[in-house]
XYZ file of C-alpha atoms in Angstrom:
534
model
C 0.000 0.000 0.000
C 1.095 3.892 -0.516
C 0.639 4.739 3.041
C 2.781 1.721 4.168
C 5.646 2.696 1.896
C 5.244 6.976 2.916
C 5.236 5.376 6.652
C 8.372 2.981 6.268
C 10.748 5.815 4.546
C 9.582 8.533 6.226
C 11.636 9.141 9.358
C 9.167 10.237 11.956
C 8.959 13.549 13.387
C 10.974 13.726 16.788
C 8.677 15.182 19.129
C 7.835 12.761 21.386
C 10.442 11.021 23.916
C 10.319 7.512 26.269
C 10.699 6.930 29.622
C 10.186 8.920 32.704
C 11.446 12.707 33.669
C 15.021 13.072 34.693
C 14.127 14.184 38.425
C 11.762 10.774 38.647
C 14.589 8.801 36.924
C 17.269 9.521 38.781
C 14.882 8.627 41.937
C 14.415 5.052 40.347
C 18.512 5.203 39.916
C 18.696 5.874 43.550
C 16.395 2.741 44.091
C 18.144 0.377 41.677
C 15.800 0.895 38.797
C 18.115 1.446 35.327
C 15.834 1.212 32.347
C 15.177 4.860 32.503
C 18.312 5.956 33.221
C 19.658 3.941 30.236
C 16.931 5.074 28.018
C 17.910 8.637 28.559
C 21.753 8.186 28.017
C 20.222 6.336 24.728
C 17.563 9.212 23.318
C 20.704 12.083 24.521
C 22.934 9.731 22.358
C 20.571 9.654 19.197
C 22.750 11.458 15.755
C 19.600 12.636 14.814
C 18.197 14.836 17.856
C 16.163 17.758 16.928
C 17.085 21.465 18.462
C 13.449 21.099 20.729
C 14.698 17.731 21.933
C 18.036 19.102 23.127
C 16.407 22.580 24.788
C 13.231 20.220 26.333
C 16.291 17.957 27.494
C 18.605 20.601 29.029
C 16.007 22.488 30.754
C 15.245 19.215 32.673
C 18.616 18.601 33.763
C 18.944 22.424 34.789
C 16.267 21.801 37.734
C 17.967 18.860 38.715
C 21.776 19.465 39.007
C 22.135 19.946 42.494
C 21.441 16.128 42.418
C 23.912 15.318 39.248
C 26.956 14.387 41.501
C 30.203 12.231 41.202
C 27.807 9.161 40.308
C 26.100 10.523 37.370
C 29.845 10.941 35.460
C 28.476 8.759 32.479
C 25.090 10.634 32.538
C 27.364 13.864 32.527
C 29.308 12.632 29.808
C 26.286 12.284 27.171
C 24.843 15.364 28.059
C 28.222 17.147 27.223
C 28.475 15.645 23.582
C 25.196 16.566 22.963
C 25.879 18.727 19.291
C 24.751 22.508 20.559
C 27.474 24.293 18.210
C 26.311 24.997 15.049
C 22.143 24.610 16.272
C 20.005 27.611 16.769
C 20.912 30.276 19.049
C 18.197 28.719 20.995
C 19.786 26.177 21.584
C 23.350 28.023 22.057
C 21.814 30.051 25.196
C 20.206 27.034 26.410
C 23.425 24.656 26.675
C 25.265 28.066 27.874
C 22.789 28.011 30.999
C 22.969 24.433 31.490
C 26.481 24.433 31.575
C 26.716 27.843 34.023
C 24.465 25.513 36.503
C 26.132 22.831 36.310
C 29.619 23.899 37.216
C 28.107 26.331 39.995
C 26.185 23.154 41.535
C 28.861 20.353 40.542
C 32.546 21.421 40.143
C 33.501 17.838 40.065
C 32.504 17.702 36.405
C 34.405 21.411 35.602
C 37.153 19.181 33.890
C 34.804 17.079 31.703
C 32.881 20.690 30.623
C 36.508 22.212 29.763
C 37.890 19.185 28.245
C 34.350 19.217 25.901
C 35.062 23.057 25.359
C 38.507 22.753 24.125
C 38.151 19.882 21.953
C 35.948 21.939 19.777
C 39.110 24.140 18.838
C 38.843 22.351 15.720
C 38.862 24.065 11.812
C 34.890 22.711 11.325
C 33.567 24.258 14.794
C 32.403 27.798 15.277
C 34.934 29.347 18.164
C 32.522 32.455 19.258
C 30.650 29.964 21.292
C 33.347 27.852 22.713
C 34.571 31.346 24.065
C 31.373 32.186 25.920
C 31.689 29.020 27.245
C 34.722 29.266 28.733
C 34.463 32.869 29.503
C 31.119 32.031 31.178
C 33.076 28.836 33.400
C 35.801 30.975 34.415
C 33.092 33.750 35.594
C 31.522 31.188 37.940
C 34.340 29.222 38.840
C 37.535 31.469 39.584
C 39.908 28.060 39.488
C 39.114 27.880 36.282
C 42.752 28.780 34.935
C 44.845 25.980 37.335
C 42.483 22.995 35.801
C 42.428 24.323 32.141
C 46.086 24.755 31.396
C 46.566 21.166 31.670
C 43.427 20.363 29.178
C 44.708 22.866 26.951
C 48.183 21.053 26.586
C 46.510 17.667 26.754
C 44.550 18.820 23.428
C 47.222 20.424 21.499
C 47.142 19.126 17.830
C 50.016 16.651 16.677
C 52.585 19.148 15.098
C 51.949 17.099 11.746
C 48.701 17.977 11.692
C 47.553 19.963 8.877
C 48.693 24.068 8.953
C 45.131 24.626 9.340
C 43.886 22.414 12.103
C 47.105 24.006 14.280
C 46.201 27.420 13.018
C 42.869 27.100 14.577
C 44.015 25.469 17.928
C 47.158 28.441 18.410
C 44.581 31.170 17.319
C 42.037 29.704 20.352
C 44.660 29.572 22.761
C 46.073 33.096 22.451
C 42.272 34.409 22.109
C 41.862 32.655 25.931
C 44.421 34.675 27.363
C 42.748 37.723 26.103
C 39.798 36.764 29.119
C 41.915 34.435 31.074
C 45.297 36.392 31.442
C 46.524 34.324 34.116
C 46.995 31.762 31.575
C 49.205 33.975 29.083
C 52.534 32.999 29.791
C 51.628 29.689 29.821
C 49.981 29.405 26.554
C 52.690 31.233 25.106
C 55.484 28.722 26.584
C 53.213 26.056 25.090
C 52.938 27.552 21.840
C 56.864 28.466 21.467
C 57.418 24.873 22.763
C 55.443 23.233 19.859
C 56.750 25.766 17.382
C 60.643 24.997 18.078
C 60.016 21.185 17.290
C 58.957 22.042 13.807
C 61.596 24.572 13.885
C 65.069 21.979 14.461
C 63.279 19.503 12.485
C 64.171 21.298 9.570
C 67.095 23.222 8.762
C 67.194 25.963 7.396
C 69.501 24.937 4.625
C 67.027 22.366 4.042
C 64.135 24.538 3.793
C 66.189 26.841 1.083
C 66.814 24.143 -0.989
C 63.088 22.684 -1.191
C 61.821 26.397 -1.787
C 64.060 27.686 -4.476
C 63.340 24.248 -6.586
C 60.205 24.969 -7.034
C 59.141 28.911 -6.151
C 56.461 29.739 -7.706
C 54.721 33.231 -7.193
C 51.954 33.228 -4.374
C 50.023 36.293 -3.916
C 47.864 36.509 -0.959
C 46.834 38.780 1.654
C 49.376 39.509 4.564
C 49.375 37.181 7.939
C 48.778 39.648 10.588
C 45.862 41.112 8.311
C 43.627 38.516 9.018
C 44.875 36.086 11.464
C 44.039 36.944 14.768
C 41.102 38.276 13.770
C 39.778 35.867 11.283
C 35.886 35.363 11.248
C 35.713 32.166 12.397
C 32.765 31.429 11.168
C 33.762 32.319 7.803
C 37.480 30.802 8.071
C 37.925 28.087 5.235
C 40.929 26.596 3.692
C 41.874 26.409 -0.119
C 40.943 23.681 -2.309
C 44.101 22.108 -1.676
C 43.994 22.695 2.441
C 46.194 24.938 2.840
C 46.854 29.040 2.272
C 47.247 30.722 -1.113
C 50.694 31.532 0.024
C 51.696 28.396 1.530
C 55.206 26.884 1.164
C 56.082 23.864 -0.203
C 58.302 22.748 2.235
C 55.380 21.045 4.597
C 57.115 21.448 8.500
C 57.998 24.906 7.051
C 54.811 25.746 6.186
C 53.039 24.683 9.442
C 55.728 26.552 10.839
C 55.035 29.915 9.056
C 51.283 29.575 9.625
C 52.277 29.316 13.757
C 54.533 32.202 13.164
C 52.182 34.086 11.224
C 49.253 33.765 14.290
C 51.801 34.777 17.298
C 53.442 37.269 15.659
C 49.858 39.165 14.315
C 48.605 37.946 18.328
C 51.883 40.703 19.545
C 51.142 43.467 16.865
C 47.317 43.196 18.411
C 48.406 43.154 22.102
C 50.447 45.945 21.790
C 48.426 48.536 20.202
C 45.446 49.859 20.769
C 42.986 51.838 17.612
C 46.552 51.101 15.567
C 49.118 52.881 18.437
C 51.273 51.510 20.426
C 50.314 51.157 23.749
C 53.420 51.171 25.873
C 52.262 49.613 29.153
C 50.715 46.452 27.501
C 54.070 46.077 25.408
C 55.772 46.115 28.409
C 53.780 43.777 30.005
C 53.601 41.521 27.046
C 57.866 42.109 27.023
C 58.215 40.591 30.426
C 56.053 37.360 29.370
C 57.986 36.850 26.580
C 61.683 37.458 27.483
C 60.517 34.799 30.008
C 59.613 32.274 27.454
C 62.984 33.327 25.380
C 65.089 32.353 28.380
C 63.664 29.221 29.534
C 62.742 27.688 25.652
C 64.511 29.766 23.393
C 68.081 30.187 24.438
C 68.978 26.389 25.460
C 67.388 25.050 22.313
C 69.859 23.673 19.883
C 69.719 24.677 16.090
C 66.738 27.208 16.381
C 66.865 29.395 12.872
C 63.370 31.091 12.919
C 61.495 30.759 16.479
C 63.352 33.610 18.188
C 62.117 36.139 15.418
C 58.964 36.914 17.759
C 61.101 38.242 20.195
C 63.092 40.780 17.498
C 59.486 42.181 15.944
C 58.026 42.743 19.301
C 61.816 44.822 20.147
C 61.161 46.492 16.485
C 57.213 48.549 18.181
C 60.209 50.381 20.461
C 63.644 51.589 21.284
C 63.315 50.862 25.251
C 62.030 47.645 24.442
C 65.300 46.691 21.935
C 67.952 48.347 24.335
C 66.056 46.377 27.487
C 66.319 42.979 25.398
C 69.808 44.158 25.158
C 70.485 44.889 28.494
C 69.249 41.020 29.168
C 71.152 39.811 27.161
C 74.283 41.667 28.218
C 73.751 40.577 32.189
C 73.516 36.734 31.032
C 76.985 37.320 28.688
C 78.946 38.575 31.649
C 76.728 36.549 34.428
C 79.500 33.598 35.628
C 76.949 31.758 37.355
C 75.107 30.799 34.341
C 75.708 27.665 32.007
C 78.340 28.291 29.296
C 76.438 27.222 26.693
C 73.544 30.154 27.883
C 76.177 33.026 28.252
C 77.460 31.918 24.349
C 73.782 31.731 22.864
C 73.235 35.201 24.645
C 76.134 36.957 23.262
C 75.219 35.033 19.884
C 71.346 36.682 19.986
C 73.290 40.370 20.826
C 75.062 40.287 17.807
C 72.578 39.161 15.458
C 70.440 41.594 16.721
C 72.701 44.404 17.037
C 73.903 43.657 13.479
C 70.940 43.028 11.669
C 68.238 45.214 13.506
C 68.158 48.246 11.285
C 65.153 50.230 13.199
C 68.530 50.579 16.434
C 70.250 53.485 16.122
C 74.496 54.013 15.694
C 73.969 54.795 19.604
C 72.646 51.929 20.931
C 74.956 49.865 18.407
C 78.092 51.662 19.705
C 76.877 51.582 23.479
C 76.349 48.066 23.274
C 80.147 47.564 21.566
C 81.532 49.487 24.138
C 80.446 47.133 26.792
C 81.533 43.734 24.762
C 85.004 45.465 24.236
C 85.467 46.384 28.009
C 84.147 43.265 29.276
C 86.823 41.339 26.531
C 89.618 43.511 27.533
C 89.431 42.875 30.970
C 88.633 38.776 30.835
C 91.927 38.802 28.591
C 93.650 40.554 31.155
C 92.177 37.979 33.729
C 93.538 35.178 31.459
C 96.330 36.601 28.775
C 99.217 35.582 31.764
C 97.491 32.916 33.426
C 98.102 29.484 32.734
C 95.029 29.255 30.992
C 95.341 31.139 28.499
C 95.578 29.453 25.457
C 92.691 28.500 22.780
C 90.275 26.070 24.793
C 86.706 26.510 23.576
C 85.812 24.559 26.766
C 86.964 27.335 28.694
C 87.052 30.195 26.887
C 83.372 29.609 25.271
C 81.657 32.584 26.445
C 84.660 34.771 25.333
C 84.961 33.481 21.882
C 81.200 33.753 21.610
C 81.665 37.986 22.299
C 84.529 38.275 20.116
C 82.621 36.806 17.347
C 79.307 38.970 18.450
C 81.525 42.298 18.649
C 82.939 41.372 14.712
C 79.888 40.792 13.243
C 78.685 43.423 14.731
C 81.501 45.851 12.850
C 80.862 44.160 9.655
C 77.410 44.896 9.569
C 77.236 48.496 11.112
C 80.693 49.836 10.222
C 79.221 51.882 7.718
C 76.670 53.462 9.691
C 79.558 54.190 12.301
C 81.801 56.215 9.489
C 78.412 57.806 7.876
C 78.574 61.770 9.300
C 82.232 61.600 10.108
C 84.908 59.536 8.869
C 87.183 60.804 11.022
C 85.435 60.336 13.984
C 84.288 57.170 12.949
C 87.650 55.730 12.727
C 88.581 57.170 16.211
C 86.042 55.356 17.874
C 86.973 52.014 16.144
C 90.616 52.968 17.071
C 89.767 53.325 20.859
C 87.882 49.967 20.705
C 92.035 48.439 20.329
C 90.565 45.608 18.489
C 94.210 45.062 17.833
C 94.771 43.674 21.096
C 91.655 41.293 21.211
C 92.736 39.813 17.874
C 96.384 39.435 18.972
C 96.086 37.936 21.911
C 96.823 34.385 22.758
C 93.136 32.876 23.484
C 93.464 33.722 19.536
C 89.674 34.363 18.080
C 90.041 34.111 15.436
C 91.166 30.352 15.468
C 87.305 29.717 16.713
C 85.467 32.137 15.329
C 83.273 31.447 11.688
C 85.542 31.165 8.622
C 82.915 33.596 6.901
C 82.718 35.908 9.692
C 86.766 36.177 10.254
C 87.212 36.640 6.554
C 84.848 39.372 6.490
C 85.909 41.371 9.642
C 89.842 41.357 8.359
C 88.773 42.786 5.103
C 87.290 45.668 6.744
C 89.753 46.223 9.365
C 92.575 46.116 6.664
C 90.397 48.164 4.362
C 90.536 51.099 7.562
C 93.646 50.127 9.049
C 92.447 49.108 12.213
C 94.375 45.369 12.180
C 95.914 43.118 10.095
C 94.259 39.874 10.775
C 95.951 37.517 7.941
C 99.239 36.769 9.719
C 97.223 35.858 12.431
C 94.678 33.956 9.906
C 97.498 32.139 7.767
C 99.197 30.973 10.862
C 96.514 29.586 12.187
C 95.795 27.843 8.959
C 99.321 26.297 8.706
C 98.460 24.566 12.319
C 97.789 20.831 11.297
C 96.690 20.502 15.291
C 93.472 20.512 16.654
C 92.735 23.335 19.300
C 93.662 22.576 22.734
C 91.272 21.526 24.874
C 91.823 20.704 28.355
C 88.591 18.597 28.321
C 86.047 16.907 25.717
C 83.236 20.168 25.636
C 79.930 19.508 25.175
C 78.819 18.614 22.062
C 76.425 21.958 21.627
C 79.242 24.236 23.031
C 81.458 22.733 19.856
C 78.526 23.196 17.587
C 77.897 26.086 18.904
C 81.544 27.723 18.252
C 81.566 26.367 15.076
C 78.604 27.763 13.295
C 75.544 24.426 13.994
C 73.475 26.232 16.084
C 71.809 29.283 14.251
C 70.885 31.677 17.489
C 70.285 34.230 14.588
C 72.209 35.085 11.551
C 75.525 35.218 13.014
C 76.162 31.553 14.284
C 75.012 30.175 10.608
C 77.744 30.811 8.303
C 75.715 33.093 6.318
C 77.511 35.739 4.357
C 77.108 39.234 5.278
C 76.027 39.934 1.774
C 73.534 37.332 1.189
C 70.578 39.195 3.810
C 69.301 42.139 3.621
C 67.101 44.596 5.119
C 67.076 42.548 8.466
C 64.131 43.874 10.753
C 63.714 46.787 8.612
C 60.312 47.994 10.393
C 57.586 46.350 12.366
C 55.613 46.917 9.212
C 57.992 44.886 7.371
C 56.765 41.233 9.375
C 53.569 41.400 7.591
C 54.096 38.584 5.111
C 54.344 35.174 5.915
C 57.191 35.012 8.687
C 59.174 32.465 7.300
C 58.994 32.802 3.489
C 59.651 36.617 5.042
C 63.385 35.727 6.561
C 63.845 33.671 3.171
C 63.270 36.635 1.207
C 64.666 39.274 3.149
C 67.117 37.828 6.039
């Protein structure tokens, strides 16, 4: 018959439900009765649940949650999977007051509500509403923060997920600290910890040679444009799953996306209506410089990471010159590892060499204080019995010698510019002479590329002749001296592995340009950015 055919295929309209209330069931629960119970955990579990079946079913359980303790975990559970994102705002405001109930009533299940919260950080969800979720939690809970940090690491993507899927998770964690501030140095230690796994999993070498195989011109509209604050309802990838301008290189490009999110997540938190707002920069400063000591600096073979750190120095002078200043008091601070007081003075010359937006000042002022602080440990050492060419010992001074000439053969120019005269009397009072004569011998340890290029210059002005020095050393068939095996990062260090910045990578002087030429300048895709222009 027709009507037995319409009546099998058509799937009936969902209006009416089985079994008992929720207050009366959980009485029969209390008196060993199940059916009920089970048939609600069953019609809550149904794929096909209308929006009036999820509102009838949450207003229920919000007169009832006082009684919705440690023993209804499983009853808990279904109720929290229940699929509110994406329904009618109905439905949105309805779940939103459940949830504020139930984590008033029954913080035992505040975990379970986070954990369902978080895992929605996902590229098909809509984020607006995870936010008032979380923002609502945290309003009626203040403990919020100490049991969501954990969830929040628990949940972070696998780093070979897809650029998008950890685009979406980084964008949602940054966007809690904006309500949840306690969390902010946390999430951004989390963050910089995922990124510098992608980062020493490929060199940078590497990444060069898959790029310039196959370039191929990518237009596209400038990271910090959109990415912090994409429409997140509107987000969606390219055909392909990835961005318009996405590299080819894959760890690279899930790299640049990460980049591309915390570095347009700093240009946001500093300014406010487009101008810099000095006391959130500052604040935002001290958060960072925190993560850059405990993550950045002991991490072997970092090459693009540490870039957050030089664009959020590039919104202001007192910001550069107190990065700086850090940097300088872990150089010359004895009680910290070797290996930290090299990568320090390593990060001070890259950034004194290559920052463009610091001024001939702050460049000399900063020289002034490696060249005192050399003088005097070679007058500590030059007599002692010590003093011969031991990276093991002499680490942190090799690591300033090689700071203070790549330094000069970056910025020489800009010291002559006004005054040539002047110029050269300044680089005559630094008595390079001396560092470069004596018998720790720097330039034994120092980069080939570097040494080569700081003794044409100093030839060039007359300030010393380093290729006696140079050719001797070459004619030495024997290794340098070491009074005991160093650590195999302190080696690699010395000897140009570990790429704290431009100047422990070999690079030619010649082969970057325009290195942290503006703020402005970090708007394209961070690192296709340093390929282009560092």
């Amino acid at each position: 018959m027709e009507v037995g055919r319409d009546f099998i295929n058509t799937p009936p309209v969902k209006t009416v439900r089985f079994g008992d209330t929720v207050v009366n069931t959980l009485a029969k629960l209390k008196q060993g009765d199940t059916s009920d119970y089970e048939m609600i955990k069953h019609q809550l579990s149904d794929p096909d649940i209308k929006d009036a079946q999820i509102i009838n079913w949450l207003q229920e359980f919000r007169t009832c949650v006082t009684q919705l303790g440690k023993d209804h975990e499983q009853l808990i559970y279904v109720v929290l999977r229940l699929p509110w994102l994406g329904r009618t705002q109905a439905v949105v405001d309805e779940y939103l007051a459940f949830l504020s109930n139930l984590v008033s009533a029954q913080t035992v299940h505040l975990r379970p509500c986070l954990k369902m919260v978080v895992s929605n950080f996902t590229p098909s969800e809509i984020f607006e509403h995870c936010h008032q979720a979380l923002q609502m939690i945290a309003r009626y809970v203040p403990s919020t923060s100490r049991f969501l940090m954990p969830i929040l690491t628990e949940n972070f993507p696998f780093v070979q997920k897809s650029p998008r899927t950890l685009e979406c998770y980084v964008h949602n964690l940054l966007r809690i600290t904006v309500y949840v501030p306690a969390l902010r140095k946390d999430v951004l230690e989390l963050i910089v910890s995922k990124m510098l796994a992608l980062d020493v999993s490929a060199p940078r070498s590497e990444i060069e040679e898959v790029e310039s195989s196959g370039e191929q011109d990518q237009g596209g509209k400038a990271h910090d444009d959109f990415l912090f604050d994409m429409d997140e309802d509107s987000a969606v990838t390219s055909p392909t799953g990835l961005h318009s301008s996405a590299m080819l290189h894959p760890v690279a490009e899930r790299l640049d996306t990460l980049m591309g999110v915390l570095l347009a997540f700093v240009k946001d938190m500093c300014h406010v209506n487009g101008s810099l707002d000095t006391e959130k920069a500052k604040a935002l400063y001290r958060d960072l410089v925190g993560v850059f000591d405990r993550l950045v600096l002991p991490t072997h073979a970092s090459c693009h990471v540490q870039y957050y750190m030089f664009y959020l120095c590039s919104f202001r002078l007192g910001l550069a010159e107190a990065f700086l200043d850090h940097l300088w008091k872990l150089l010359q601070n004895p009680s910290q590892p070797p290996i930290t007081r090299q990568a320090s003075a390593s990060y001070m010359g890259s950034f004194l060499a290559r920052a463009k937006f610091l001024p001939v000042a702050t460049v000399k002022a900063c020289l002034d204080l490696l060249v005192s602080w050399l003088h005097l440990y070679i007058d500590s050492q030059d007599s002692g019995l010590k003093a011969f060419c031991d990276v093991s010992l002499h680490g942190p001074f090799y690591a300033a010698c090689q700071a203070v000439f790549y330094t000069l053969i970056f910025r020489h120019k800009a010291i002559l510019e006004g005054s040539m005269k002047a110029g050269l009397d300044y680089l005559q009072r630094l008595n390079l002479e001396r560092i470069v004569m004596c018998r720790l011998n720097p330039l034994k340890v120092c980069l080939p590329a570097v040494t080569n290029m700081f003794a044409a210059i100093t030839r060039k002005y007359q300030l010393v002749f380093c290729y006696t020095i140079m050719e001797r050393n070459n004619r030495c068939v024997l290794p340098v001296v070491r009074s005991s095996a160093p650590a195999e990062d302190e080696d690699d260090f010395l000897h140009g592995q570990t790429p704290q910045g431009d100047m422990v990578m070999g690079g030619t002087p010649g082969s970057y340009e325009a290195h942290l030429a503006s703020p402005s300048s970090m708007g394209s895709p961070p690192i296709a950015f340093l390929q282009r222009r560092f």
